DNA sequence: CAGCGATGCGTACACTCGTACACATGGGAT
DNA sequence: ATCCCATGTGTACGAGTGTACGCATCGCTG
């Protein structure tokens, strides 16, 4: 809003919340744990975010922006000559290459919308935004199905503790893309 | 394992846990809330399930059995003449027809494996079992992809608050099935 | 420069939770 | 018949939580 003594404070609290969720999961997220991680007093977190849901909304939105940037950087996605399925499968490969940590964190925030209606609009923003990005290469319905399949593949890896198989992902994404 | 004064007690606690998760989510699951729902004293829940993870494992396993039974009942899944994609899309239609409650509950238990390694083997059991069932109609890789796509479609419905579109699901499942 | 609202800070309270533990009881083994 | 242990019960404690509230401090506004 207007000026603040510490204009960065709100943002630093969001960053701290993301680190806390990454380290301890949403179950470990509390006003106090965030305050400690951000090195601000307890009252400061409750002032900027009246409820934990508000904080989660901000964290999910930032997480979405991070991923969206990764996809925008992938120029090949807009190149009509490139193999769309292969590009997407490669993207997921990079996504998992840095360990499960990042994927776990971002999916945990995303999946939190299941039980928190307040998060659903933000989750929908991400789905719609990504679908629009992919719509430059296919029709909207196919774009949504590609996202669904990517989500499902990631979940199988994350939930069962398996390994990501890029060739398999490429094959199946290719079938959907047609 | 051997005789108990109340041989049903353990089972009743699991049922109560499922009801609690359905009503308040995993976040609302505690030894006390389960004990109240099952109408047993607090000490009884901590005796049968040393940790909440143990209780979640039992609940997820029971939830899996419920869904597996639904799939077994669907004889068309083994009929080589039937349209596999159409059958699966119809199955999901029934799944959502009774409201979001049941799907929310079962997915919440399933997704809990993301942050609880103890649940991953149980989640993997479900994936493997379903894949095996579907393998009577296609190759194993395609079976897994069908499950992934179904998971992704369900998630899009549940996370964004949208409606389930059976025709769309059938079309996309058909592309994967080939 | 005076005042006022936004922002920041510290503390206290009521509540829930997991856990531990002492004790009761019934059933199967010897 | 006796004993032992799995099972069942009640209570207490310490830790952690959300929330509220009073006070401090800064910056804009008039």
XYZ file of C-alpha atoms (C1' of nucleotides) in Angstrom:
416
model
C 0.000 0.000 0.000
C 1.538 3.299 1.068
C 5.015 3.708 2.506
C 6.323 1.354 5.120
C 9.279 1.507 7.427
C 10.389 -1.739 5.899
C 8.865 -1.903 2.435
C 10.424 -5.311 1.877
C 8.987 -6.872 4.964
C 5.867 -8.318 3.427
C 7.897 -9.904 0.662
C 10.456 -11.279 3.062
C 7.683 -12.923 5.045
C 6.404 -14.621 1.891
C 9.903 -15.860 1.072
C 10.261 -17.176 4.583
C 6.910 -18.954 4.319
C 8.073 -20.714 1.147
C 11.276 -21.810 2.862
C 9.315 -23.099 5.848
C 6.954 -25.099 3.650
C 9.921 -26.480 1.746
C 11.615 -27.569 4.947
C 8.725 -28.721 7.115
C 5.680 -28.835 4.882
C 2.463 -26.925 5.238
C 1.840 -28.768 8.486
C 4.866 -26.993 9.918
C 3.689 -23.569 8.838
C 2.655 -21.293 11.683
C 2.826 -17.600 12.405
C 5.681 -18.294 14.752
C 7.737 -20.508 12.459
C 7.442 -17.941 9.665
C 8.322 -15.102 11.990
C 11.433 -16.935 13.161
C 12.502 -17.789 9.605
C 11.958 -14.222 8.401
C 13.586 -12.841 11.542
C 10.661 -10.608 12.391
C 8.581 -10.549 15.568
C 5.412 -12.581 15.826
C 3.109 -9.591 15.702
C 4.516 -8.583 12.332
C 3.329 -11.736 10.555
C -0.136 -11.524 12.033
C -0.318 -7.886 11.016
C 0.515 -8.435 7.357
C -1.397 -11.699 7.013
C -4.474 -11.992 9.149
C -4.770 -15.718 8.488
C -2.460 -18.479 7.347
C -4.643 -18.917 4.275
C -3.734 -15.404 3.168
C -0.096 -16.264 3.551
C -0.538 -19.473 1.578
C -2.268 -17.571 -1.203
C 0.677 -15.211 -1.501
C 3.142 -18.099 -1.387
C 1.316 -20.092 -4.066
C 1.106 -17.043 -6.283
C 4.824 -16.440 -6.011
C 5.526 -20.115 -6.632
C 3.395 -19.941 -9.760
C 5.317 -16.924 -11.012
C 8.571 -18.806 -10.593
C 7.378 -21.728 -12.672
C 5.765 -19.496 -15.266
C 9.072 -17.773 -15.778
C 10.778 -21.097 -16.407
C 8.229 -21.901 -19.078
C 8.554 -18.497 -20.709
C 12.309 -18.911 -20.872
C 11.796 -22.077 -22.877
C 11.591 -20.429 -26.294
C 11.260 -23.760 -28.025
C 7.685 -23.934 -26.749
C 6.680 -21.248 -29.228
C 8.663 -22.634 -32.136
C 6.166 -24.403 -34.408
C 8.941 -26.569 -35.799
C 9.966 -28.043 -32.456
C 8.598 -31.297 -31.065
C 6.111 -30.109 -28.447
C 5.904 -33.384 -26.531
C 9.671 -33.683 -26.458
C 10.067 -30.133 -25.195
C 7.568 -30.660 -22.396
C 9.125 -33.962 -21.382
C 12.520 -32.260 -21.324
C 11.137 -29.457 -19.212
C 9.929 -31.956 -16.631
C 13.328 -33.612 -16.760
C 14.971 -30.333 -15.767
C 12.277 -29.849 -13.188
C 13.271 -33.082 -11.452
C 16.992 -32.855 -12.130
C 17.595 -30.680 -9.088
C 16.185 -33.264 -6.725
C 12.649 -33.754 -5.534
C 12.723 -30.783 -3.187
C 11.518 -28.085 -5.517
C 8.796 -30.191 -7.091
C 7.606 -31.314 -3.665
C 7.369 -27.743 -2.463
C 5.501 -26.390 -5.477
C 3.105 -29.325 -5.678
C 2.364 -29.147 -1.987
C 1.293 -25.532 -2.357
C -0.677 -26.349 -5.493
C -2.432 -29.358 -3.969
C -3.330 -27.414 -0.848
C -6.166 -25.926 -2.894
C -7.956 -29.278 -2.561
C -9.108 -28.412 0.942
C -8.787 -24.637 0.891
C -11.324 -22.981 -1.371
C -9.477 -19.685 -0.943
C -6.560 -21.153 -2.907
C -8.617 -22.474 -5.799
C -8.724 -19.236 -7.792
C -4.931 -19.049 -7.599
C -4.590 -22.663 -8.711
C -6.979 -21.926 -11.551
C -4.860 -18.905 -12.543
C -1.880 -21.155 -12.993
C -3.767 -23.766 -15.003
C -5.353 -21.137 -17.227
C -2.104 -19.272 -17.734
C -0.193 -22.385 -18.701
C -2.997 -23.558 -20.958
C -2.930 -20.232 -22.745
C 0.818 -20.496 -23.211
C 0.433 -23.950 -24.719
C -2.477 -22.816 -26.871
C -0.036 -21.196 -29.252
C 0.920 -24.677 -30.319
C -2.350 -26.618 -30.052
C -6.030 -26.181 -29.427
C -7.124 -25.270 -25.870
C -8.601 -28.685 -25.063
C -5.390 -30.458 -25.984
C -3.426 -27.904 -23.981
C -5.428 -28.664 -20.853
C -5.010 -32.394 -21.382
C -1.254 -31.985 -21.724
C -1.187 -30.159 -18.391
C -3.335 -32.848 -16.798
C -1.041 -35.595 -18.040
C 2.064 -33.741 -16.875
C 0.492 -33.292 -13.453
C -0.396 -36.971 -13.308
C 3.070 -38.080 -14.317
C 4.699 -35.809 -11.744
C 2.370 -37.092 -9.065
C 3.188 -40.698 -9.830
C 6.852 -39.895 -9.397
C 6.366 -37.875 -6.218
C 3.751 -40.044 -4.505
C 5.228 -43.463 -5.162
C 8.869 -42.453 -4.862
C 9.654 -43.607 -8.390
C 12.016 -42.227 -10.980
C 11.086 -39.841 -13.769
C 11.236 -41.530 -17.179
C 11.607 -38.863 -19.839
C 11.223 -41.156 -22.832
C 7.980 -42.542 -21.440
C 6.676 -39.029 -20.756
C 7.537 -37.935 -24.274
C 5.764 -40.894 -25.809
C 2.541 -40.366 -23.874
C 2.509 -36.578 -24.237
C 3.003 -37.153 -27.959
C -0.111 -39.320 -28.112
C -2.190 -36.565 -26.551
C -0.688 -33.858 -28.736
C -1.483 -35.956 -31.756
C -3.927 -59.819 16.558
C -5.126 -62.500 18.912
C -8.416 -62.058 20.711
C -9.509 -58.663 21.902
C -12.227 -57.595 24.262
C -13.581 -55.521 21.436
C -12.370 -57.168 18.225
C -13.976 -54.421 16.154
C -12.336 -51.552 17.948
C -9.368 -51.137 15.660
C -11.620 -51.145 12.631
C -14.023 -48.685 14.159
C -11.155 -46.310 14.844
C -10.120 -46.478 11.187
C -13.680 -45.773 10.070
C -13.829 -42.835 12.442
C -10.540 -41.501 11.083
C -11.936 -41.583 7.547
C -15.023 -39.720 8.662
C -12.908 -37.113 10.434
C -10.721 -36.558 7.377
C -13.823 -36.291 5.236
C -15.322 -33.685 7.519
C -12.322 -31.653 8.623
C -9.431 -32.716 6.442
C -6.157 -34.262 7.525
C -5.359 -31.018 9.327
C -8.252 -31.775 11.669
C -7.101 -35.312 12.403
C -5.851 -35.845 15.933
C -5.908 -38.639 18.438
C -8.589 -36.751 20.290
C -10.851 -36.017 17.335
C -10.696 -39.646 16.246
C -11.356 -40.889 19.746
C -14.429 -38.670 20.020
C -15.737 -39.731 16.614
C -15.207 -43.425 17.379
C -16.591 -42.995 20.887
C -13.561 -44.541 22.564
C -11.264 -43.010 25.169
C -8.151 -41.159 24.133
C -5.808 -43.829 25.383
C -7.424 -46.385 23.113
C -6.423 -44.620 19.901
C -2.858 -44.100 21.033
C -2.692 -47.740 21.995
C -3.776 -49.128 18.625
C -1.954 -46.508 16.545
C 1.249 -45.231 18.055
C 1.420 -42.368 15.580
C -1.009 -40.540 13.342
C 0.997 -41.765 10.346
C 0.073 -45.336 11.247
C -3.555 -44.328 11.356
C -3.276 -42.579 7.998
C -1.688 -45.671 6.483
C -4.608 -47.791 7.599
C -7.108 -45.208 6.377
C -5.487 -44.882 2.959
C -5.367 -48.642 2.591
C -9.059 -48.962 3.351
C -9.837 -46.106 0.985
C -7.883 -47.882 -1.737
C -9.834 -51.063 -1.172
C -13.104 -49.192 -1.581
C -12.060 -47.758 -4.909
C -10.558 -51.014 -6.105
C -13.870 -52.709 -5.485
C -15.642 -50.136 -7.626
C -13.259 -50.857 -10.470
C -13.635 -54.599 -10.106
C -17.383 -54.265 -10.265
C -17.031 -52.585 -13.619
C -16.969 -55.737 -15.719
C -16.786 -53.777 -18.927
C -13.168 -53.039 -18.109
C -12.264 -56.622 -18.934
C -14.429 -56.875 -22.028
C -12.102 -56.561 -25.015
C -14.986 -55.351 -27.184
C -15.830 -52.374 -24.980
C -14.458 -48.889 -25.543
C -11.800 -48.615 -22.833
C -11.548 -44.825 -22.876
C -15.312 -44.460 -22.742
C -15.574 -46.868 -19.836
C -12.928 -45.040 -17.838
C -14.473 -41.654 -18.552
C -17.840 -43.009 -17.451
C -16.289 -44.395 -14.293
C -14.973 -40.953 -13.407
C -18.408 -39.522 -14.163
C -19.934 -41.824 -11.561
C -17.076 -40.963 -9.245
C -18.032 -37.292 -9.338
C -21.773 -37.786 -9.590
C -22.169 -38.106 -5.841
C -20.661 -34.708 -5.193
C -17.063 -33.726 -4.595
C -16.964 -35.053 -1.062
C -15.850 -38.569 -1.770
C -13.252 -37.611 -4.350
C -11.887 -34.921 -2.049
C -11.532 -37.385 0.786
C -9.825 -40.102 -1.221
C -7.504 -37.725 -3.027
C -6.538 -36.008 0.186
C -5.436 -39.316 1.651
C -3.667 -40.267 -1.576
C -1.865 -36.928 -1.913
C -0.760 -37.021 1.700
C 1.970 -39.382 0.531
C 3.736 -36.372 -0.984
C 5.098 -35.345 2.400
C 4.829 -38.608 4.285
C 7.252 -41.241 3.046
C 5.491 -43.818 5.195
C 2.436 -43.512 2.940
C 4.305 -43.897 -0.351
C 4.341 -47.687 -0.402
C 0.569 -47.696 0.078
C 0.110 -45.143 -2.693
C 2.338 -47.261 -4.901
C 0.226 -50.332 -4.076
C -2.812 -48.568 -5.448
C -1.095 -47.382 -8.601
C 0.393 -50.805 -9.272
C -2.846 -52.604 -8.582
C -4.858 -50.399 -10.888
C -2.203 -50.588 -13.584
C -2.328 -54.361 -13.400
C -6.099 -54.295 -13.747
C -5.836 -52.111 -16.817
C -3.052 -54.213 -18.248
C -5.600 -56.785 -19.335
C -6.684 -54.317 -21.962
C -3.419 -52.566 -22.903
C 0.306 -52.685 -22.377
C 1.613 -51.689 -18.925
C 3.075 -48.356 -20.040
C -0.207 -47.231 -21.552
C -2.023 -48.388 -18.431
C 0.150 -46.173 -16.253
C -0.355 -43.221 -18.559
C -4.114 -43.683 -18.427
C -3.958 -43.552 -14.647
C -1.769 -40.460 -14.759
C -4.174 -38.706 -17.101
C -7.175 -39.661 -14.978
C -5.400 -38.327 -11.895
C -4.568 -35.100 -13.685
C -8.103 -34.601 -14.932
C -9.547 -35.228 -11.475
C -7.085 -32.801 -9.964
C -8.006 -30.067 -12.399
C -11.624 -30.495 -11.414
C -10.931 -30.603 -7.688
C -8.262 -27.911 -7.466
C -9.820 -25.295 -9.686
C -13.415 -25.935 -8.710
C -14.431 -26.715 -12.272
C -16.905 -29.205 -13.660
C -16.098 -32.690 -14.896
C -16.471 -32.985 -18.664
C -16.957 -36.627 -19.593
C -16.774 -36.174 -23.353
C -13.482 -34.338 -23.021
C -12.079 -37.014 -20.741
C -13.125 -39.744 -23.145
C -11.492 -37.998 -26.076
C -8.156 -37.503 -24.332
C -8.092 -40.965 -22.728
C -8.799 -42.331 -26.184
C -5.740 -40.603 -27.600
C -3.529 -42.203 -24.947
C -5.113 -45.620 -25.357
C -4.539 -45.388 -29.081
C 4.671 21.731 13.872
C 0.759 19.079 15.528
C -1.894 15.209 15.015
C -3.375 10.982 13.190
C -3.333 6.713 11.091
C -0.433 3.034 9.329
C 3.059 0.082 10.770
C 5.802 -2.441 14.125
C 6.592 -4.817 18.535
C 6.120 -7.559 22.837
C 3.377 -10.162 25.872
C -0.295 -12.728 27.801
C -4.238 -15.925 27.582
C -6.958 -19.771 26.485
C -6.839 -23.712 23.935
C -5.401 -28.125 21.638
C -2.100 -31.388 20.972
C 1.088 -35.624 21.548
C 2.898 -38.244 24.946
C 3.658 -40.646 29.082
C 2.293 -43.271 32.812
C -0.191 -45.643 36.515
C -3.788 -48.520 37.079
C -7.814 -51.874 35.793
C -9.326 -56.082 33.534
C -10.022 -60.133 31.073
C -8.351 -64.411 28.527
C -5.235 -67.736 27.329
C -1.208 -70.510 28.830
C 0.843 -73.440 32.248
C -6.095 -72.295 39.829
C -2.663 -69.072 38.904
C -0.020 -66.040 36.390
C 1.141 -63.041 32.760
C 0.507 -60.033 29.229
C -2.340 -57.915 25.713
C -5.877 -54.733 25.982
C -8.457 -50.870 27.893
C -8.904 -46.443 30.719
C -8.201 -41.986 32.921
C -5.329 -38.151 33.942
C -1.655 -35.036 33.933
C 2.102 -32.332 31.877
C 4.791 -29.571 28.797
C 5.031 -27.717 24.313
C 3.102 -25.157 20.653
C -0.655 -22.477 18.579
C -3.920 -18.510 17.085
C -5.428 -14.419 18.700
C -5.936 -10.202 21.008
C -4.403 -6.030 22.859
C -1.585 -2.153 24.569
C 2.053 0.528 23.500
C 5.957 2.470 20.455
C 7.311 4.658 16.288
C 7.373 6.605 11.872
C 5.620 9.448 7.895
C 2.253 11.880 5.746
C -1.275 15.720 5.926
C -3.065 19.747 7.064
